[in-house]
PDB file of C-alpha atoms in Angstrom:
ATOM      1  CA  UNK A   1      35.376   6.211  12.577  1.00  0.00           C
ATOM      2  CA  UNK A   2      33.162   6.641   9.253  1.00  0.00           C
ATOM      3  CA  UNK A   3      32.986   4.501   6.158  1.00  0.00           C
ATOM      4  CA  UNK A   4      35.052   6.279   4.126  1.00  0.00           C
ATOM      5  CA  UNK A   5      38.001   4.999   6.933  1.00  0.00           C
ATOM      6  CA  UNK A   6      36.857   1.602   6.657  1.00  0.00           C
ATOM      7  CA  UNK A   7      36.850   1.977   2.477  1.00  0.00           C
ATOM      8  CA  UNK A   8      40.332   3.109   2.596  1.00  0.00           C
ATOM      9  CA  UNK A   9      41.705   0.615   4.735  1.00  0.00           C
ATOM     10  CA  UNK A  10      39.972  -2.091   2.765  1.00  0.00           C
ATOM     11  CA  UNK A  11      41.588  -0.811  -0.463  1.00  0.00           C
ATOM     12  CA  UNK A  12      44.864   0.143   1.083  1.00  0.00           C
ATOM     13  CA  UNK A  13      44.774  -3.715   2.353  1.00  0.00           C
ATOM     14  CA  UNK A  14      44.180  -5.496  -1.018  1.00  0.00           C
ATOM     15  CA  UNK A  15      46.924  -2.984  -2.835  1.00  0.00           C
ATOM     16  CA  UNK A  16      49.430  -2.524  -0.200  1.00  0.00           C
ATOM     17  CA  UNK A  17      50.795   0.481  -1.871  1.00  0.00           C
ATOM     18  CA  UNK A  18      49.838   4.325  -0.957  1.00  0.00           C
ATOM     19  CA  UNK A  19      49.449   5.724  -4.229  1.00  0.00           C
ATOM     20  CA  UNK A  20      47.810   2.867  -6.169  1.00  0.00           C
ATOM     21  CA  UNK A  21      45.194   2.745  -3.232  1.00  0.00           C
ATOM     22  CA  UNK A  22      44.671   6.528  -3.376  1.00  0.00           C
ATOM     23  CA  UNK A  23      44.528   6.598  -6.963  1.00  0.00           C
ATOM     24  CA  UNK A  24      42.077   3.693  -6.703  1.00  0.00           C
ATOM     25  CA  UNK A  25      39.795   5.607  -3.860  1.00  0.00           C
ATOM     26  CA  UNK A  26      40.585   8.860  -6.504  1.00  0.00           C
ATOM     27  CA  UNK A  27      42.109  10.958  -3.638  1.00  0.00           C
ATOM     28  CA  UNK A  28      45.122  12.718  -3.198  1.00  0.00           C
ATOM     29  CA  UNK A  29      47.634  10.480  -0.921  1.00  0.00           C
ATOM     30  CA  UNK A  30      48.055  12.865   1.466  1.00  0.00           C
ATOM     31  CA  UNK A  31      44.678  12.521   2.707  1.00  0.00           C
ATOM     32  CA  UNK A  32      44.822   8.804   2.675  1.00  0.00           C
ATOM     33  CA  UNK A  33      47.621   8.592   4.900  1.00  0.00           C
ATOM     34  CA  UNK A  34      46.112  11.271   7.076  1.00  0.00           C
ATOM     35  CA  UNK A  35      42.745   9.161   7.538  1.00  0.00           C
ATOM     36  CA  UNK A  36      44.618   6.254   7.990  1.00  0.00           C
ATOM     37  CA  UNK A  37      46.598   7.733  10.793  1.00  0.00           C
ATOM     38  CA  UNK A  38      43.414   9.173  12.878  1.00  0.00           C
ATOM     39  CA  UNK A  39      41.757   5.951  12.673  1.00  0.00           C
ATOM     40  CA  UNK A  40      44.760   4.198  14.173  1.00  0.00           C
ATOM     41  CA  UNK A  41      44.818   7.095  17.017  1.00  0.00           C
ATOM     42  CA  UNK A  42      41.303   6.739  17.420  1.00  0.00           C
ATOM     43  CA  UNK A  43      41.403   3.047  17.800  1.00  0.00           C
ATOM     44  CA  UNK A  44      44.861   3.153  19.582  1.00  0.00           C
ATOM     45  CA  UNK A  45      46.513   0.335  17.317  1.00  0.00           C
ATOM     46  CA  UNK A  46      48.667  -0.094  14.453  1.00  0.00           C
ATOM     47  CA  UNK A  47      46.939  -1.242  11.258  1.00  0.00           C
ATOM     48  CA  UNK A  48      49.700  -1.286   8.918  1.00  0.00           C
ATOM     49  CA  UNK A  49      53.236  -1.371   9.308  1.00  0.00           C
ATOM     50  CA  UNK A  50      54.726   1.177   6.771  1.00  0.00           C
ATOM     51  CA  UNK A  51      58.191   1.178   5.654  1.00  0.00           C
ATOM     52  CA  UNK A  52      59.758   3.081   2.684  1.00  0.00           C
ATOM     53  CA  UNK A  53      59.268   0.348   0.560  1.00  0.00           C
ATOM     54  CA  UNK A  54      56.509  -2.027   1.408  1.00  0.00           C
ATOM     55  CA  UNK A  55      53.028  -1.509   3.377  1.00  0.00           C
ATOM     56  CA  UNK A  56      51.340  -4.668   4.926  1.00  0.00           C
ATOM     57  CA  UNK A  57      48.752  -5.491   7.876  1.00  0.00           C
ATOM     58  CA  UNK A  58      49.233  -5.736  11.051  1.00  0.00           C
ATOM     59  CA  UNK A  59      47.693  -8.570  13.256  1.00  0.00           C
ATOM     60  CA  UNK A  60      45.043  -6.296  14.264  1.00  0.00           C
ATOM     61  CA  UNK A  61      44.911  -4.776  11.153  1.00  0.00           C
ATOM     62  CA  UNK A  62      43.995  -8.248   9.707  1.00  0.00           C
ATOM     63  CA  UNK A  63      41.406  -9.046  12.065  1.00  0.00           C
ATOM     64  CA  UNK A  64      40.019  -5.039  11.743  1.00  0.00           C
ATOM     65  CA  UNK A  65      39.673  -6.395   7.570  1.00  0.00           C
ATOM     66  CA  UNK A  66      37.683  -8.964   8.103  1.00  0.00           C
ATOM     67  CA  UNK A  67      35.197  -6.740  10.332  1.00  0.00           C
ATOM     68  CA  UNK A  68      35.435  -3.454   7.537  1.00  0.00           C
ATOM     69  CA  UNK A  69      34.158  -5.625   4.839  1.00  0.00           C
ATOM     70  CA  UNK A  70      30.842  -6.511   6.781  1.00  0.00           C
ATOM     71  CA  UNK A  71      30.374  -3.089   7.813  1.00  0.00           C
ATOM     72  CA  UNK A  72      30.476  -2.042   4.517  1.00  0.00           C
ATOM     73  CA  UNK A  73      28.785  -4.544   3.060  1.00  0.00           C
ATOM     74  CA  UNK A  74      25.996  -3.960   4.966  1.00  0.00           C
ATOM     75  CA  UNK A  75      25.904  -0.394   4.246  1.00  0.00           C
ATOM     76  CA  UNK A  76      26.029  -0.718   0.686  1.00  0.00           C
ATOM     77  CA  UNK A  77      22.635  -3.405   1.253  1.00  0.00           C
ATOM     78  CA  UNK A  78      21.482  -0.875   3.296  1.00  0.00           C
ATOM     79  CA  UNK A  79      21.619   2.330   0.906  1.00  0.00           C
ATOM     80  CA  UNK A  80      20.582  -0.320  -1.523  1.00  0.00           C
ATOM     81  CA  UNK A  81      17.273  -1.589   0.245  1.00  0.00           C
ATOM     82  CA  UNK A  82      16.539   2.074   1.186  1.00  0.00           C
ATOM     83  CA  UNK A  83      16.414   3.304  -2.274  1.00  0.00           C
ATOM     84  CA  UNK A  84      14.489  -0.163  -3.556  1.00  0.00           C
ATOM     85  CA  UNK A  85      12.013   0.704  -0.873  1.00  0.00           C
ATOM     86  CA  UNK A  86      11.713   4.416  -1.793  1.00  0.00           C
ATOM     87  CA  UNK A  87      10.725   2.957  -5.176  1.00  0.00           C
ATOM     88  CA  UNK A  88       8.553   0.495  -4.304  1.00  0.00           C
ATOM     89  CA  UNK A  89      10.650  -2.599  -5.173  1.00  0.00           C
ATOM     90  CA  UNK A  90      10.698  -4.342  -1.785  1.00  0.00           C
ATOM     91  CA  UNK A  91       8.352  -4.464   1.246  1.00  0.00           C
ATOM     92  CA  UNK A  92       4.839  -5.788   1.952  1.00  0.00           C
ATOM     93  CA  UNK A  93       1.932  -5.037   0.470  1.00  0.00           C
ATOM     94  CA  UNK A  94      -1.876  -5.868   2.428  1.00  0.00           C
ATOM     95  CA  UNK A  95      -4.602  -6.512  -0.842  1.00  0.00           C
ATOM     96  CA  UNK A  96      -8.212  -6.615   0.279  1.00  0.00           C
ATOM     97  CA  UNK A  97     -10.154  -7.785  -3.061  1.00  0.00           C
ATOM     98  CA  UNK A  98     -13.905  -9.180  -3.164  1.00  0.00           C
ATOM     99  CA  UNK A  99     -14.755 -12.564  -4.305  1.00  0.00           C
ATOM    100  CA  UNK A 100     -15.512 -11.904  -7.701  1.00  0.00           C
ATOM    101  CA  UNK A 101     -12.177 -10.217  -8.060  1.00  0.00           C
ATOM    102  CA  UNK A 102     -10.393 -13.317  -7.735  1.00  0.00           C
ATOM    103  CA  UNK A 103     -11.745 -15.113 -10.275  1.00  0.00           C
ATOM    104  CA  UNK A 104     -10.499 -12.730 -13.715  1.00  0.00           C
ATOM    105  CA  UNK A 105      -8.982  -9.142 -12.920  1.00  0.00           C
ATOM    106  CA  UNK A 106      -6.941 -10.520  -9.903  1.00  0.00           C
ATOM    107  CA  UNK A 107      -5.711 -13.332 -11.493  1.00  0.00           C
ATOM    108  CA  UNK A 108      -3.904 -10.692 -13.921  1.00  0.00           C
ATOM    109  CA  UNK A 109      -3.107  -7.894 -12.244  1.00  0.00           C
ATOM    110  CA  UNK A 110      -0.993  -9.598  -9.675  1.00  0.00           C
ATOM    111  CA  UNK A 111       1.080 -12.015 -12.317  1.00  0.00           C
ATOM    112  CA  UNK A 112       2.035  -8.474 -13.740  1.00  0.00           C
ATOM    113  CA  UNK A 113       2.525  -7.210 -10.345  1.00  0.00           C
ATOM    114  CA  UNK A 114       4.870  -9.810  -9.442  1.00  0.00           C
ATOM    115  CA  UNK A 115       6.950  -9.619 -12.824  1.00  0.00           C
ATOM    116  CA  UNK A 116       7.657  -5.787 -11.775  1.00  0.00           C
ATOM    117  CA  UNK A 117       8.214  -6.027  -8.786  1.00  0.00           C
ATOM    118  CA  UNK A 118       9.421  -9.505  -7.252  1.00  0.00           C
ATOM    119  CA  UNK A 119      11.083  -8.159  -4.254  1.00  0.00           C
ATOM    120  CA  UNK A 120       7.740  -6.998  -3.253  1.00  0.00           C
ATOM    121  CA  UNK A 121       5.858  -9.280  -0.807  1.00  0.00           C
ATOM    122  CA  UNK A 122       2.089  -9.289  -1.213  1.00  0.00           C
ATOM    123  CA  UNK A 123      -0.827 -10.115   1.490  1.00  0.00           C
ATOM    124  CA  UNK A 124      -4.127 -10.901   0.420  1.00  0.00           C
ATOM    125  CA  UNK A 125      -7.199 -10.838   2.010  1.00  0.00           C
ATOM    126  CA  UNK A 126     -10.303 -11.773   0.510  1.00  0.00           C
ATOM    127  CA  UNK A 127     -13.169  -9.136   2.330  1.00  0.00           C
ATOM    128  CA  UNK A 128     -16.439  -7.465   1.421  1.00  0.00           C
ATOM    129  CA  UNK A 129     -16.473  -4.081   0.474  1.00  0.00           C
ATOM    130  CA  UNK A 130     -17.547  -2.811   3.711  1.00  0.00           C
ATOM    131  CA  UNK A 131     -15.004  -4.518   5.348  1.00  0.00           C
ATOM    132  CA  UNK A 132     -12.093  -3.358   2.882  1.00  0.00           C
ATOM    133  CA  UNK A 133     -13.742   0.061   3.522  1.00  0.00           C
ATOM    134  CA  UNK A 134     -13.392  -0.294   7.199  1.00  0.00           C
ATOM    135  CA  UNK A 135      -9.522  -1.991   7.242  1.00  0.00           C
ATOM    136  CA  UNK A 136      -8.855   0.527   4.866  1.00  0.00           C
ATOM    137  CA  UNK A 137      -9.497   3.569   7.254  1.00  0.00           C
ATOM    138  CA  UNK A 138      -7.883   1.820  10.029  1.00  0.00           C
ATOM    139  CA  UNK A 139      -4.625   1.034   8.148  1.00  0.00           C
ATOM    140  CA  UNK A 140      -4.675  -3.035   8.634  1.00  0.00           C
ATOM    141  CA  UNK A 141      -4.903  -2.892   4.420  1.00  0.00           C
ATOM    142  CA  UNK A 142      -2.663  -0.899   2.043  1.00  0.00           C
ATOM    143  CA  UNK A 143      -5.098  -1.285  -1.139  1.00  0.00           C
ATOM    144  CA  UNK A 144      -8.227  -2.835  -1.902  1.00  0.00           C
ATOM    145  CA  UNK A 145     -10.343  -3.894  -5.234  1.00  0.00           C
ATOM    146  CA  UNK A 146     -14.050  -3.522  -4.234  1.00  0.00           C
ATOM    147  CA  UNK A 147     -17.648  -2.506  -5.377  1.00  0.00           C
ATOM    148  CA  UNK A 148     -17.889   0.877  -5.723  1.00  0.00           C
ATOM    149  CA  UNK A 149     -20.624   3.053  -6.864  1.00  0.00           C
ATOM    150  CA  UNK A 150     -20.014   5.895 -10.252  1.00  0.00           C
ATOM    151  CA  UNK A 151     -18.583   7.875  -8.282  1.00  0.00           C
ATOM    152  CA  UNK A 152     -15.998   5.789  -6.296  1.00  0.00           C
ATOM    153  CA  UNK A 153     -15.603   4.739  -3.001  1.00  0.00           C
ATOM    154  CA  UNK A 154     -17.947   6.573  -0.622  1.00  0.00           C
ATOM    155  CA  UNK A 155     -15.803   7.389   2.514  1.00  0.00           C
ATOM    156  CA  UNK A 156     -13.842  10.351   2.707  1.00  0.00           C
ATOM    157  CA  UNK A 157     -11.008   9.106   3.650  1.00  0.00           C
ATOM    158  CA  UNK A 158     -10.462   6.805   0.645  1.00  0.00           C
ATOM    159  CA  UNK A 159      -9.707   7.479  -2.990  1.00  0.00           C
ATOM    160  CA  UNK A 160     -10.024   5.333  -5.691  1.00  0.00           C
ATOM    161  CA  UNK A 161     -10.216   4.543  -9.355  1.00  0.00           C
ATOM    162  CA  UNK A 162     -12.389   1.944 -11.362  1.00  0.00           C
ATOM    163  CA  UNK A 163     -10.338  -0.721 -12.961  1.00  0.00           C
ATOM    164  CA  UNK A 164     -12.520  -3.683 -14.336  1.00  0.00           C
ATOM    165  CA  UNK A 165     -16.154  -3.589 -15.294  1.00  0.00           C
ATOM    166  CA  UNK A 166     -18.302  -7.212 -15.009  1.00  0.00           C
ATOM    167  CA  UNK A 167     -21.350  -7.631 -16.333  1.00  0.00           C
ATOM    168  CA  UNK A 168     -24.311  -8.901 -13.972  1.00  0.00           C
ATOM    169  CA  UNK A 169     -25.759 -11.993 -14.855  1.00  0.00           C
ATOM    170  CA  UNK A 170     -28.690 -14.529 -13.349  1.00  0.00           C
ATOM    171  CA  UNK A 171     -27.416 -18.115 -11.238  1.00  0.00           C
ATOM    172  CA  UNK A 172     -30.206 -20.747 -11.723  1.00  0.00           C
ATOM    173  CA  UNK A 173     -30.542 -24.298 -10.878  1.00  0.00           C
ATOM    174  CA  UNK A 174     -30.325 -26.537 -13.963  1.00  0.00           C
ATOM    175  CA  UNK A 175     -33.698 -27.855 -13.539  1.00  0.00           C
ATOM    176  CA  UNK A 176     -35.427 -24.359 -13.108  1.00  0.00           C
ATOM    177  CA  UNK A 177     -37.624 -24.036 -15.973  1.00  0.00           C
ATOM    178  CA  UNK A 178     -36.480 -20.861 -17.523  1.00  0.00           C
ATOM    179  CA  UNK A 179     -32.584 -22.271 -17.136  1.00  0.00           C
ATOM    180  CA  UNK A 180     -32.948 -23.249 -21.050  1.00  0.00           C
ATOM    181  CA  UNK A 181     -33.868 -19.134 -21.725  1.00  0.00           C
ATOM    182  CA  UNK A 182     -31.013 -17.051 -22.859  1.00  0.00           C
ATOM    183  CA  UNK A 183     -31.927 -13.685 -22.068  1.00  0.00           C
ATOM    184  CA  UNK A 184     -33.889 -14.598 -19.329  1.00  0.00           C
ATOM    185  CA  UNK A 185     -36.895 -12.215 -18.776  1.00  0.00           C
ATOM    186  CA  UNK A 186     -36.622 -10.761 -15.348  1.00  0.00           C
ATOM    187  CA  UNK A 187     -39.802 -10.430 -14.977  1.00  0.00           C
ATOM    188  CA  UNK A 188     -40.081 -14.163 -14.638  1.00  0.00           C
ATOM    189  CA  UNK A 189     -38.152 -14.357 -11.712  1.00  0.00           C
ATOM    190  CA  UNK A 190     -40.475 -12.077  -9.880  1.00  0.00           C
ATOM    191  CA  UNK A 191     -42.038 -15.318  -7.831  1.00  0.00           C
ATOM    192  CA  UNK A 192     -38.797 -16.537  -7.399  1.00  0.00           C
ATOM    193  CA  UNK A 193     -36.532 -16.744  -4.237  1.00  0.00           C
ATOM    194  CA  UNK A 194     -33.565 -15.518  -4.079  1.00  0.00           C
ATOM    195  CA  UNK A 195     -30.280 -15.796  -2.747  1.00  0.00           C
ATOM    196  CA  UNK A 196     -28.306 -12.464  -2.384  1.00  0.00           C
ATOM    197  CA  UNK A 197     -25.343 -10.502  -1.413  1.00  0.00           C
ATOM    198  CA  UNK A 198     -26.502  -8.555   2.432  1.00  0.00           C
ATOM    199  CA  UNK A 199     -26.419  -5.247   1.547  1.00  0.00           C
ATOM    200  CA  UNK A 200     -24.808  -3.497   4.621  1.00  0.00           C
ATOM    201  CA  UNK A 201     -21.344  -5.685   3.475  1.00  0.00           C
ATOM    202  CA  UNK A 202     -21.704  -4.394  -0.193  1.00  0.00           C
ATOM    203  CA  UNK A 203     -24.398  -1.661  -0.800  1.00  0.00           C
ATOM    204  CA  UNK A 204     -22.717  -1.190  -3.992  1.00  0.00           C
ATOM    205  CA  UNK A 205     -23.164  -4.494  -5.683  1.00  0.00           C
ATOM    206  CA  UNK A 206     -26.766  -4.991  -3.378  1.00  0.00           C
ATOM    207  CA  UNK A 207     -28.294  -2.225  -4.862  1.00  0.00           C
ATOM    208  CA  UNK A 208     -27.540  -2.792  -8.026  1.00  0.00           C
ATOM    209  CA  UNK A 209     -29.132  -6.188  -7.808  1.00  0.00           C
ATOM    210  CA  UNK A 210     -32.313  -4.418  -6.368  1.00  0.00           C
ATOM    211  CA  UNK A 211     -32.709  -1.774  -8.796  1.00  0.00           C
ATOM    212  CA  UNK A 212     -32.413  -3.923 -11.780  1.00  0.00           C
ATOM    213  CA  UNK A 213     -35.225  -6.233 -10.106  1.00  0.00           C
ATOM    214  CA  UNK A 214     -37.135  -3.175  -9.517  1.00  0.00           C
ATOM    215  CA  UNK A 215     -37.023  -1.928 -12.943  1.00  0.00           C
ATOM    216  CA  UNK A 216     -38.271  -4.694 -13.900  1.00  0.00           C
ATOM    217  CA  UNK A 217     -41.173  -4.557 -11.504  1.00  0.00           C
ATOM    218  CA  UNK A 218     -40.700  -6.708  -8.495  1.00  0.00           C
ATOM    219  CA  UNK A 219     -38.677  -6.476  -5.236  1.00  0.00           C
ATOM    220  CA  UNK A 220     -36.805  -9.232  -4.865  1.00  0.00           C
ATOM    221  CA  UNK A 221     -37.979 -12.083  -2.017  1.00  0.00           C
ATOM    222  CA  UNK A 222     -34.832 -12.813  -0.204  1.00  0.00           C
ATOM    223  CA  UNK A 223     -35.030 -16.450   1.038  1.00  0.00           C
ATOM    224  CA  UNK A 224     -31.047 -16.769   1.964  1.00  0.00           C
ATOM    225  CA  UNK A 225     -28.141 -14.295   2.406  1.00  0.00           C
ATOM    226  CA  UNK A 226     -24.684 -15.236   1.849  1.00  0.00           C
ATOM    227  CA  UNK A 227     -21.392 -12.970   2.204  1.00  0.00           C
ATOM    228  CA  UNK A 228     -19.148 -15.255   0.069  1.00  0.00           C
ATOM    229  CA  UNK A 229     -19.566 -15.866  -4.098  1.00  0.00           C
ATOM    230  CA  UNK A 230     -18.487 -19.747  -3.721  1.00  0.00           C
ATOM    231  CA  UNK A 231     -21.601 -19.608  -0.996  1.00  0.00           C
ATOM    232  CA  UNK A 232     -23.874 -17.984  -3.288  1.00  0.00           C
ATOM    233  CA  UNK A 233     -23.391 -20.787  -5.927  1.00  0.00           C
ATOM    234  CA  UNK A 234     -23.707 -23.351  -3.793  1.00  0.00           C
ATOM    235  CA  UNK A 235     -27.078 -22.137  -2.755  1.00  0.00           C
ATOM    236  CA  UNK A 236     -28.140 -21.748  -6.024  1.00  0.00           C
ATOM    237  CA  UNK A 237     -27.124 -25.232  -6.627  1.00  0.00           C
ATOM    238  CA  UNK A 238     -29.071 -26.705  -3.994  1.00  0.00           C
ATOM    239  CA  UNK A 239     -32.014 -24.913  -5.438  1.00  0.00           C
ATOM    240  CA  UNK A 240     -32.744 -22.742  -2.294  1.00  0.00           C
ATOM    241  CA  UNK A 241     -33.214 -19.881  -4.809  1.00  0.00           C
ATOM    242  CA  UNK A 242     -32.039 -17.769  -8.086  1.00  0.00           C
ATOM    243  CA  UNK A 243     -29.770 -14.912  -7.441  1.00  0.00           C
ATOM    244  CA  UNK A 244     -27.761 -12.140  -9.398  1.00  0.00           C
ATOM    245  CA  UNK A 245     -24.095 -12.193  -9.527  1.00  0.00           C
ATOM    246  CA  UNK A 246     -20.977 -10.380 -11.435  1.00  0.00           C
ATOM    247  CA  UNK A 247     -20.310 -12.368 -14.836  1.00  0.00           C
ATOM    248  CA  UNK A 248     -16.778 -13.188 -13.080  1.00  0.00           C
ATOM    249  CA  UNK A 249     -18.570 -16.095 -10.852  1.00  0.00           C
ATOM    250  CA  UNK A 250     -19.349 -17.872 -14.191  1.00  0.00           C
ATOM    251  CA  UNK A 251     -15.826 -19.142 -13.823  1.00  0.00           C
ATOM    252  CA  UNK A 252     -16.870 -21.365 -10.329  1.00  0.00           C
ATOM    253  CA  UNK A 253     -18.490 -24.023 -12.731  1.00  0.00           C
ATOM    254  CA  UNK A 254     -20.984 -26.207 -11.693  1.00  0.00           C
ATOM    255  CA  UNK A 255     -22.805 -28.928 -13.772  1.00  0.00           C
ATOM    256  CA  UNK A 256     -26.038 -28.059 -11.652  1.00  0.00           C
ATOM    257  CA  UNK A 257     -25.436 -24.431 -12.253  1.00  0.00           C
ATOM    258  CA  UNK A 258     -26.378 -22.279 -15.711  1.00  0.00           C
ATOM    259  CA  UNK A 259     -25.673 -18.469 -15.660  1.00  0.00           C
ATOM    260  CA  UNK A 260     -27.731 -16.539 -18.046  1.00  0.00           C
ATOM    261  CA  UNK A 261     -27.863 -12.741 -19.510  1.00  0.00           C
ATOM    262  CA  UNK A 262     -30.452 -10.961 -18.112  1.00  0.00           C
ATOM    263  CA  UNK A 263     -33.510  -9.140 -20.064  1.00  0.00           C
ATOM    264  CA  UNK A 264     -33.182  -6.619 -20.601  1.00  0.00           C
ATOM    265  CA  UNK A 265     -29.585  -6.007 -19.933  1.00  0.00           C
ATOM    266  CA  UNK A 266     -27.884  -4.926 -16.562  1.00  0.00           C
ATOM    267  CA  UNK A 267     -25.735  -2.193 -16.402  1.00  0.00           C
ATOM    268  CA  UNK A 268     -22.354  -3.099 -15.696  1.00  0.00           C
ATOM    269  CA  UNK A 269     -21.053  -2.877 -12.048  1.00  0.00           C
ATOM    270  CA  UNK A 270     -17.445  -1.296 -11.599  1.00  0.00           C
ATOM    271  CA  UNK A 271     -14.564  -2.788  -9.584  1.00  0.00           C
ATOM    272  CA  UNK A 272     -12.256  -0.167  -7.867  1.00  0.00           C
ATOM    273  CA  UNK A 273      -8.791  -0.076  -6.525  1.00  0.00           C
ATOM    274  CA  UNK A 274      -9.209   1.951  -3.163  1.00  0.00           C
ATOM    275  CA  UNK A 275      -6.063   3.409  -1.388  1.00  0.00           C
ATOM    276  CA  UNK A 276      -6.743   6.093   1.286  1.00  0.00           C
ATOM    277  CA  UNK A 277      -6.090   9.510   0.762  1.00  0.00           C
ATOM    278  CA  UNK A 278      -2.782  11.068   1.128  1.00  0.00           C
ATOM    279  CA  UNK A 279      -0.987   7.991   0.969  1.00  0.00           C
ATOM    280  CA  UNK A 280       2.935   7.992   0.768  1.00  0.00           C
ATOM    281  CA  UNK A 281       3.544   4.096   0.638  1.00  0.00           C
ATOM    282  CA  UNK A 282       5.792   4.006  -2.505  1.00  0.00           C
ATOM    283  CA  UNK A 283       4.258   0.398  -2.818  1.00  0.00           C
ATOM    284  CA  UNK A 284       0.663   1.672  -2.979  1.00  0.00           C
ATOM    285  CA  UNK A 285       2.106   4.323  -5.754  1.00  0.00           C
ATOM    286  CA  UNK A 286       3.891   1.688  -7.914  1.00  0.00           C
ATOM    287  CA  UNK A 287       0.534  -0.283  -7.538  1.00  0.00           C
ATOM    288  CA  UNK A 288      -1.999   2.490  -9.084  1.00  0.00           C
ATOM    289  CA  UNK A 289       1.203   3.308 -11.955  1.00  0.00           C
ATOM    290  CA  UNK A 290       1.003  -0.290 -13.241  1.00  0.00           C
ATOM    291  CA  UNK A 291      -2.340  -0.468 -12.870  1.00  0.00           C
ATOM    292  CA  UNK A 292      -3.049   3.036 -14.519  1.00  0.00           C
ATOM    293  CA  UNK A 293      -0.363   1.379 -17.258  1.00  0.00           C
ATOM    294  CA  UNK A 294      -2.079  -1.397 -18.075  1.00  0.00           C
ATOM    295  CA  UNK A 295      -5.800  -1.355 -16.534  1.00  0.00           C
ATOM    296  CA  UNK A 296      -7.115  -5.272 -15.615  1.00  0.00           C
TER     297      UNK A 296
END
C-alpha cells in the first residue's frame, strides 16, 4: 500500500468513473485500474464494484474512504511541516539576552521576528553573558544577545556578530550632589561607592566600566555587586552607591534616579547575537538573515 493507492481510490471514489478519475490523477487508465486491483489483492477485499456502466463503493470500500483521507491528510501536513521547518517557519527557538537587551533592541527585534515567522515558538531567558556563554556551549540555548568584546564572543565554540551599540552612562541618587551635572566629571566620582556588574558574569561590560574609571584616574570602590540591571537601580536608588550602566537602563525610570553622560565620553559597548559554530538549526539561520536584514 503507498499513497499514490490511497490518492487514487480517493479520486476514483468522489468521480465514480475510470477515465475522469485517471484523467483527474493525469494517468493513463490502465494503470489506475491496475493499482486499484493490487490494493484490493493486497488487502483481500473489494473496494468498488465495477460494472460496464457504473463504478461505486463497496461497504468496505466506504469505510477504507474515510481512513485514506486522514492518511493523506496527514501526509500532506507532514511534507508541509517538514519543509516549514527546513525553512525555519515553525519550531522553538531558546533566546538568552542580558538585561539591558530587554529594554530597546529586544523589544524590536522580536516584534519583527514574530511578523516573519509566527509559526515559530520563541523561549526566552534572561542570563548574563557568562551564563549565555556557558548554555550556549552546552546546547540548552539556540541564540543569545550578550556583551561581547571588539572582537566577538571569546569562546571558540561560538560565533557571533554585533547588532546594537549602547552608550554607557552614570546612575546617581537624586540627592547626590553632582546629580544636577550633565556631563558629569568622572573624576568626581573617584570617592564614591559604587554599585557594579561582577565581572566573572560579564567581563565584557565589567571591564569596560573599570577602564573608563581608570582613565580617568581612580579604581573604582565596589561597595555592592548585583547580577541583575532592575537590581542595580534599585541600589542606586537607595543611595548605597553610583554605578555605570548601558544607556538602555535609562528606560527603568525612577523619580529617585538621574542618569547622566559621562566626562569625558565612554566608548560605546557592543551587544552581540551569539550562535555556536557550525550550526544547522534553520531557525538560528532565519534569525541572523533578519537580523543581518534589518540590524536592531
Amino acid at each position: 500500500m503507498n499513497l499514490d493507492q490511497l490518492r487514487y481510490v480517493v479520486v476514483l471514489a468522489e468521480e465514480l468513473h475510470f477515465a475522469r478519475a485517471a484523467a483527474r490523477l493525469g494517468v493513463h487508465q490502465p494503470r489506475l485500474s491496475r493499482q486499484l486491483r493490487a490494493l484490493e489483492d493486497e488487502l483481500g477485499v473489494r473496494l468498488f464494484e465495477r460494472t460496464t456502466r457504473e463504478v461505486h463503493l463497496t461497504p468496505a470500500g466506504t469505510a477504507f474512504l474515510a481512513e485514506a483521507r486522514l492518511v493523506l491528510r496527514h501526509a500532506e501536513r507532514a511534507e508541509r511541516v517538514a519543509r516549514q521547518t527546513g525553512r525555519g517557519e515553525v519550531g522553538r527557538l531558546a533566546i538568552g539576552f542580558v538585561g539591558s537587551a530587554g529594554q530597546r533592541m529586544l523589544p524590536g527585534l522580536l516584534r519583527r521576528y514574530r511578523r516573519s515567522y509566527p509559526g515559530v515558538e520563541l523561549e526566552l531567558r534572561e542570563a548574563t553573558s557568562s551564563e549565555q556563554v556557558r548554555d550556549l556551549v552546552s546546547g540548552r540555548l539556540d541564540v543569545g544577545i550578550l556583551h561581547a568584546g571588539p572582537s566577538g564572543v571569546d569562546h571558540p565554540a561560538l560565533a557571533s556578530r554585533e547588532v546594537y551599540r549602547d552608550e554607557l552612562v552614570v546612575a546617581m541618587n537624586r540627592r547626590r550632589p553632582q546629580a544636577h551635572r550633565d556631563p558629569v566629571p568622572l573624576r568626581s566620582l573617584a570617592e564614591e561607592a559604587f554599585v557594579l556588574f561582577p565581572r566573572r558574569l560579564g567581563p565584557a561590560l565589567h571591564d569596560r566600566i573599570v577602564r573608563l574609571t581608570r582613565d580617568a584616574g581612580f579604581e573604582p570602590r565596589v561597595a555592592q555587586e548585583a547580577v541583575q540591571m532592575q537590581t542595580i537601580i534599585g541600589l542606586v536608588a537607595a543611595d548605597i552607591g553610583v554605578s555605570i550602566v548601558p544607556a538602555s537602563v535609562a528606560s527603568l525610570r525612577r523619580p529617585d534616579v538621574v542618569f547622566r553622560s559621562p566626562a569625558p565620553k565612554a566608548d560605546p559597548i557592543s551587544l552581540h547575537l551569539a550562535w555556536r559554530r557550525g550550526e544547522s538549526n534553520p531557525l538560528v539561520r532565519t534569525l541572523r538573515a533578519l537580523v543581518a536584514r534589518a540590524p536592531a
